[in-house]
C-alpha positions as a Markdown table, in Angstrom:
| # | Residue | x | y | z |
|---|---|---|---|---|
| 1 | Unk | 44.0 | 26.5 | -7.7 |
| 2 | Unk | 40.7 | 25.2 | -9.3 |
| 3 | Unk | 38.7 | 26.0 | -12.1 |
| 4 | Unk | 36.0 | 26.7 | -8.9 |
| 5 | Unk | 38.7 | 28.7 | -6.9 |
| 6 | Unk | 39.2 | 30.9 | -9.9 |
| 7 | Unk | 36.0 | 31.2 | -11.0 |
| 8 | Unk | 35.2 | 32.6 | -6.9 |
| 9 | Unk | 38.2 | 34.9 | -8.1 |
| 10 | Unk | 36.8 | 36.4 | -10.3 |
| 11 | Unk | 36.0 | 40.8 | -10.2 |
| 12 | Unk | 33.3 | 43.2 | -11.0 |
| 13 | Unk | 35.6 | 43.8 | -14.5 |
| 14 | Unk | 34.7 | 40.9 | -15.7 |
| 15 | Unk | 31.3 | 39.8 | -15.8 |
| 16 | Unk | 30.2 | 41.9 | -19.3 |
| 17 | Unk | 32.4 | 39.2 | -21.0 |
| 18 | Unk | 31.2 | 36.8 | -19.1 |
| 19 | Unk | 27.6 | 37.7 | -20.5 |
| 20 | Unk | 29.5 | 38.1 | -23.5 |
| 21 | Unk | 30.1 | 34.3 | -23.4 |
| 22 | Unk | 26.3 | 34.1 | -24.0 |
| 23 | Unk | 24.3 | 34.3 | -27.8 |
| 24 | Unk | 22.4 | 33.9 | -29.6 |
| 25 | Unk | 18.5 | 34.8 | -30.2 |
| 26 | Unk | 16.1 | 35.9 | -26.9 |
| 27 | Unk | 18.6 | 37.3 | -25.4 |
| 28 | Unk | 16.9 | 40.3 | -23.1 |
| 29 | Unk | 19.8 | 42.2 | -22.9 |
| 30 | Unk | 18.4 | 45.4 | -22.0 |
| 31 | Unk | 16.1 | 43.7 | -19.4 |
| 32 | Unk | 20.1 | 41.9 | -17.8 |
| 33 | Unk | 22.4 | 44.3 | -18.1 |
| 34 | Unk | 19.7 | 46.3 | -16.2 |
| 35 | Unk | 19.9 | 44.8 | -13.5 |
| 36 | Unk | 23.5 | 43.9 | -12.9 |
| 37 | Unk | 24.9 | 45.5 | -10.7 |
| 38 | Unk | 21.8 | 45.0 | -8.1 |
| 39 | Unk | 22.5 | 41.2 | -8.3 |
| 40 | Unk | 26.7 | 41.9 | -8.6 |
| 41 | Unk | 26.7 | 43.4 | -5.7 |
| 42 | Unk | 23.8 | 41.4 | -3.8 |
| 43 | Unk | 26.3 | 38.5 | -4.5 |
| 44 | Unk | 29.4 | 40.0 | -3.2 |
| 45 | Unk | 28.8 | 42.1 | -0.3 |
| 46 | Unk | 25.7 | 41.1 | 1.6 |
| 47 | Unk | 24.0 | 38.0 | 0.6 |
| 48 | Unk | 25.1 | 34.4 | 3.1 |
| 49 | Unk | 25.0 | 32.3 | 0.4 |
| 50 | Unk | 27.6 | 30.3 | -1.6 |
| 51 | Unk | 28.2 | 27.6 | -3.4 |
| 52 | Unk | 28.6 | 25.2 | -0.2 |
| 53 | Unk | 25.5 | 26.6 | 1.1 |
| 54 | Unk | 23.2 | 26.3 | -1.3 |
| 55 | Unk | 21.1 | 23.6 | 0.8 |
| 56 | Unk | 21.5 | 24.8 | 4.2 |
| 57 | Unk | 18.2 | 26.8 | 5.9 |
| 58 | Unk | 20.1 | 29.4 | 7.5 |
| 59 | Unk | 21.0 | 30.2 | 3.9 |
| 60 | Unk | 19.9 | 33.9 | 2.7 |
| 61 | Unk | 17.4 | 33.4 | -0.2 |
| 62 | Unk | 17.3 | 35.8 | -3.7 |
| 63 | Unk | 14.9 | 35.5 | -5.8 |
| 64 | Unk | 15.1 | 36.7 | -9.5 |
| 65 | Unk | 11.1 | 37.2 | -10.0 |
| 66 | Unk | 12.5 | 39.3 | -13.0 |
| 67 | Unk | 13.8 | 36.0 | -14.8 |
| 68 | Unk | 12.8 | 37.0 | -18.2 |
| 69 | Unk | 16.4 | 38.5 | -18.2 |
| 70 | Unk | 18.5 | 35.7 | -16.8 |
| 71 | Unk | 21.7 | 36.2 | -18.3 |
| 72 | Unk | 23.2 | 38.9 | -15.3 |
| 73 | Unk | 22.2 | 36.0 | -13.0 |
| 74 | Unk | 24.2 | 32.9 | -14.8 |
| 75 | Unk | 27.1 | 36.2 | -15.3 |
| 76 | Unk | 27.2 | 36.6 | -11.7 |
| 77 | Unk | 26.3 | 32.5 | -9.9 |
| 78 | Unk | 29.0 | 31.6 | -12.8 |
| 79 | Unk | 31.4 | 34.2 | -11.0 |
| 80 | Unk | 30.8 | 33.4 | -7.3 |
| 81 | Unk | 31.2 | 29.4 | -8.1 |
| 82 | Unk | 27.4 | 28.2 | -8.1 |
| 83 | Unk | 28.2 | 26.7 | -11.4 |
| 84 | Unk | 30.2 | 26.6 | -14.3 |
| 85 | Unk | 31.9 | 29.3 | -16.3 |
| 86 | Unk | 31.4 | 25.9 | -19.6 |
| 87 | Unk | 27.4 | 25.9 | -18.9 |
| 88 | Unk | 27.3 | 29.8 | -20.1 |
| 89 | Unk | 28.4 | 29.1 | -23.7 |
| 90 | Unk | 25.5 | 26.7 | -24.6 |
| 91 | Unk | 23.1 | 28.3 | -22.4 |
| 92 | Unk | 19.9 | 28.4 | -24.0 |
| 93 | Unk | 20.8 | 25.1 | -26.3 |
| 94 | Unk | 18.2 | 22.1 | -26.0 |
| 95 | Unk | 20.2 | 20.0 | -23.4 |
| 96 | Unk | 21.9 | 23.5 | -21.6 |
| 97 | Unk | 20.7 | 23.6 | -18.2 |
| 98 | Unk | 21.0 | 27.3 | -18.1 |
| 99 | Unk | 17.6 | 28.3 | -20.2 |
| 100 | Unk | 15.8 | 31.2 | -21.3 |
| 101 | Unk | 14.8 | 31.5 | -17.6 |
| 102 | Unk | 16.6 | 29.8 | -14.7 |
| 103 | Unk | 15.0 | 26.9 | -13.5 |
| 104 | Unk | 15.7 | 25.8 | -9.3 |
| 105 | Unk | 15.7 | 22.4 | -10.6 |
| 106 | Unk | 18.9 | 22.6 | -13.5 |
| 107 | Unk | 20.1 | 25.6 | -12.6 |
| 108 | Unk | 22.5 | 25.8 | -8.7 |
| 109 | Unk | 21.5 | 28.5 | -6.1 |
| 110 | Unk | 18.4 | 29.4 | -8.0 |
| 111 | Unk | 16.1 | 29.4 | -5.2 |
| 112 | Unk | 13.0 | 29.3 | -7.9 |
| 113 | Unk | 12.0 | 29.0 | -11.1 |
| 114 | Unk | 10.4 | 32.9 | -12.9 |
| 115 | Unk | 9.7 | 34.6 | -15.6 |
| 116 | Unk | 6.2 | 34.7 | -15.1 |
| 117 | Unk | 5.7 | 38.8 | -14.5 |
| 118 | Unk | 4.2 | 38.6 | -10.8 |
| 119 | Unk | 4.7 | 35.3 | -9.2 |
| 120 | Unk | 8.2 | 36.3 | -7.3 |
| 121 | Unk | 7.3 | 39.2 | -4.7 |
| 122 | Unk | 4.2 | 36.5 | -3.6 |
| 123 | Unk | 6.5 | 34.3 | -3.4 |
| 124 | Unk | 8.7 | 36.2 | -1.6 |
| 125 | Unk | 6.4 | 37.2 | 0.4 |
| 126 | Unk | 5.4 | 33.1 | 2.1 |
| 127 | Unk | 9.4 | 31.6 | 2.0 |
| 128 | Unk | 9.0 | 35.4 | 4.4 |
| 129 | Unk | 7.0 | 34.2 | 7.3 |
| 130 | Unk | 7.6 | 30.1 | 6.2 |
| 131 | Unk | 10.9 | 32.0 | 7.6 |
| 132 | Unk | 9.3 | 32.9 | 11.0 |
| 133 | Unk | 7.8 | 30.7 | 11.6 |
| 134 | Unk | 11.2 | 28.8 | 12.5 |
| 135 | Unk | 12.7 | 31.1 | 13.9 |
| 136 | Unk | 15.4 | 30.7 | 10.8 |
| 137 | Unk | 17.1 | 35.0 | 11.1 |
| 138 | Unk | 17.6 | 34.6 | 7.0 |
| 139 | Unk | 16.9 | 37.2 | 4.9 |
| 140 | Unk | 14.4 | 37.5 | 1.7 |
| 141 | Unk | 15.6 | 39.7 | -1.3 |
| 142 | Unk | 13.3 | 39.6 | -4.3 |
| 143 | Unk | 14.3 | 41.6 | -7.4 |
| 144 | Unk | 11.7 | 42.3 | -9.2 |
| 145 | Unk | 11.0 | 45.0 | -12.5 |
| 146 | Unk | 9.2 | 48.2 | -13.0 |
| 147 | Unk | 6.6 | 46.1 | -15.2 |
| 148 | Unk | 6.4 | 43.7 | -12.9 |
| 149 | Unk | 4.3 | 45.9 | -10.7 |
| 150 | Unk | 1.2 | 46.1 | -12.8 |
| 151 | Unk | 0.6 | 42.4 | -11.3 |
| 152 | Unk | -2.6 | 42.2 | -9.2 |
| 153 | Unk | -0.6 | 40.3 | -7.4 |
| 154 | Unk | 2.0 | 42.5 | -6.6 |
| 155 | Unk | -0.3 | 44.4 | -4.6 |
| 156 | Unk | -1.7 | 42.4 | -2.9 |
| 157 | Unk | 2.2 | 40.9 | -1.4 |
| 158 | Unk | 2.9 | 44.5 | -0.4 |
| 159 | Unk | 0.5 | 45.3 | 1.7 |
| 160 | Unk | -0.1 | 41.3 | 3.2 |
| 161 | Unk | 4.2 | 42.2 | 3.6 |
| 162 | Unk | 3.6 | 45.6 | 5.8 |
| 163 | Unk | 0.8 | 43.7 | 7.3 |
| 164 | Unk | 2.7 | 41.3 | 9.1 |
| 165 | Unk | 5.5 | 43.1 | 9.9 |
| 166 | Unk | 7.9 | 40.8 | 7.5 |
| 167 | Unk | 11.4 | 42.7 | 8.8 |
| 168 | Unk | 13.8 | 40.5 | 6.6 |
| 169 | Unk | 11.8 | 40.6 | 3.3 |
| 170 | Unk | 13.6 | 43.8 | 0.9 |
| 171 | Unk | 12.4 | 44.0 | -2.3 |
| 172 | Unk | 15.3 | 45.3 | -4.9 |
| 173 | Unk | 12.9 | 47.2 | -8.0 |
| 174 | Unk | 14.7 | 48.0 | -10.8 |
| 175 | Unk | 13.6 | 50.8 | -13.1 |
| 176 | Unk | 14.3 | 51.7 | -16.1 |
| 177 | Unk | 11.3 | 53.4 | -16.3 |
| 178 | Unk | 9.9 | 50.5 | -18.4 |
| 179 | Unk | 5.9 | 51.0 | -17.0 |
| 180 | Unk | 3.0 | 52.7 | -15.8 |
| 181 | Unk | 4.6 | 52.5 | -12.6 |
| 182 | Unk | 8.0 | 54.3 | -12.7 |
| 183 | Unk | 9.1 | 56.8 | -12.5 |
| 184 | Unk | 10.5 | 56.1 | -9.2 |
| 185 | Unk | 8.0 | 58.8 | -7.0 |
| 186 | Unk | 5.2 | 56.3 | -8.1 |
| 187 | Unk | 7.6 | 54.3 | -6.9 |
| 188 | Unk | 7.9 | 55.2 | -3.5 |
| 189 | Unk | 4.2 | 57.0 | -3.1 |
| 190 | Unk | 2.8 | 52.9 | -3.8 |
| 191 | Unk | 5.1 | 51.4 | -1.3 |
| 192 | Unk | 5.7 | 54.5 | 0.9 |
| 193 | Unk | 1.8 | 53.8 | 1.8 |
| 194 | Unk | 1.4 | 51.4 | 2.4 |
| 195 | Unk | 4.1 | 52.1 | 5.4 |
| 196 | Unk | 7.3 | 49.5 | 3.5 |
| 197 | Unk | 10.5 | 51.0 | 4.6 |
| 198 | Unk | 12.3 | 53.0 | 0.9 |
| 199 | Unk | 15.3 | 54.2 | -0.2 |
| 200 | Unk | 15.8 | 54.9 | -2.9 |
| 201 | Unk | 19.2 | 55.4 | -5.5 |
| 202 | Unk | 20.9 | 54.6 | -8.8 |
| 203 | Unk | 20.9 | 52.0 | -9.2 |
| 204 | Unk | 24.8 | 51.4 | -10.8 |
| 205 | Unk | 26.8 | 52.8 | -7.8 |
| 206 | Unk | 28.2 | 50.4 | -5.5 |
| 207 | Unk | 28.6 | 52.2 | -2.0 |
| 208 | Unk | 24.8 | 52.9 | -2.7 |
| 209 | Unk | 23.4 | 50.1 | -2.9 |
| 210 | Unk | 25.4 | 47.8 | -0.8 |
| 211 | Unk | 24.1 | 50.6 | 1.8 |
| 212 | Unk | 20.6 | 50.6 | 0.8 |
| 213 | Unk | 20.7 | 46.9 | 1.5 |
| 214 | Unk | 22.6 | 47.0 | 5.1 |
| 215 | Unk | 21.7 | 49.5 | 7.0 |
| 216 | Unk | 19.6 | 48.8 | 10.5 |
| 217 | Unk | 16.2 | 46.5 | 9.4 |
| 218 | Unk | 12.7 | 49.1 | 11.6 |
| 219 | Unk | 10.4 | 46.7 | 12.3 |
| 220 | Unk | 9.2 | 47.2 | 8.0 |
| 221 | Unk | 9.9 | 45.3 | 5.0 |
| 222 | Unk | 12.0 | 47.1 | 2.5 |
| 223 | Unk | 12.0 | 48.0 | -0.4 |
| 224 | Unk | 14.9 | 49.1 | -3.2 |
| 225 | Unk | 14.6 | 51.0 | -5.8 |
| 226 | Unk | 17.1 | 50.9 | -8.1 |
| 227 | Unk | 17.6 | 53.9 | -10.7 |
| 228 | Unk | 18.9 | 52.4 | -14.5 |
| 229 | Unk | 19.1 | 55.4 | -16.9 |
| 230 | Unk | 21.6 | 53.0 | -19.4 |
| 231 | Unk | 21.3 | 50.0 | -20.0 |
| 232 | Unk | 23.8 | 49.3 | -22.5 |
């Protein structure tokens, strides 16, 4: 069995160990741990993308807009064989491909370079629209933090996606009540006013997350509000 094969068999229970390999300052640990379950469920149960298909135009796309807390993302990518576990211990060092913000040129499987709040959601809308124009039915999932929704670019993306009926687009909002637009009721009202399909779930409940992501689409874009009470 190769190193890559071993990594692909990594279970959810091993993700904390992988995250623990990334040490140093400015880890944004709370931002990372709040997204861990969502990202794991997406890569383990939902997304049709593997290390072998990262360049296949028909792959599903995952965009991490909340790019200032990428530790969980790197851990899941390592667990699924997109990148070597050995990279984790050197993260953010001078010559490491794993920076404080993910870089799509340097990190296998990363769709966008992110970290500047408010960019990922509009990019996801453009990606979904471009795939539709090519006749490609792949999913586009973008993960945003509740604080990002203070950015006007996200409200423009929200309105446009609904107007265009981008039913292959899913936005995941990790709601850890860190910004003015949390809690979940406000988030649900905001997306609902733009005619999005809204699903509100416990962000630590893997079965609920999987069901929210995989339920049949109803011709509208979908938002999954993942409530996370703790970030430890």
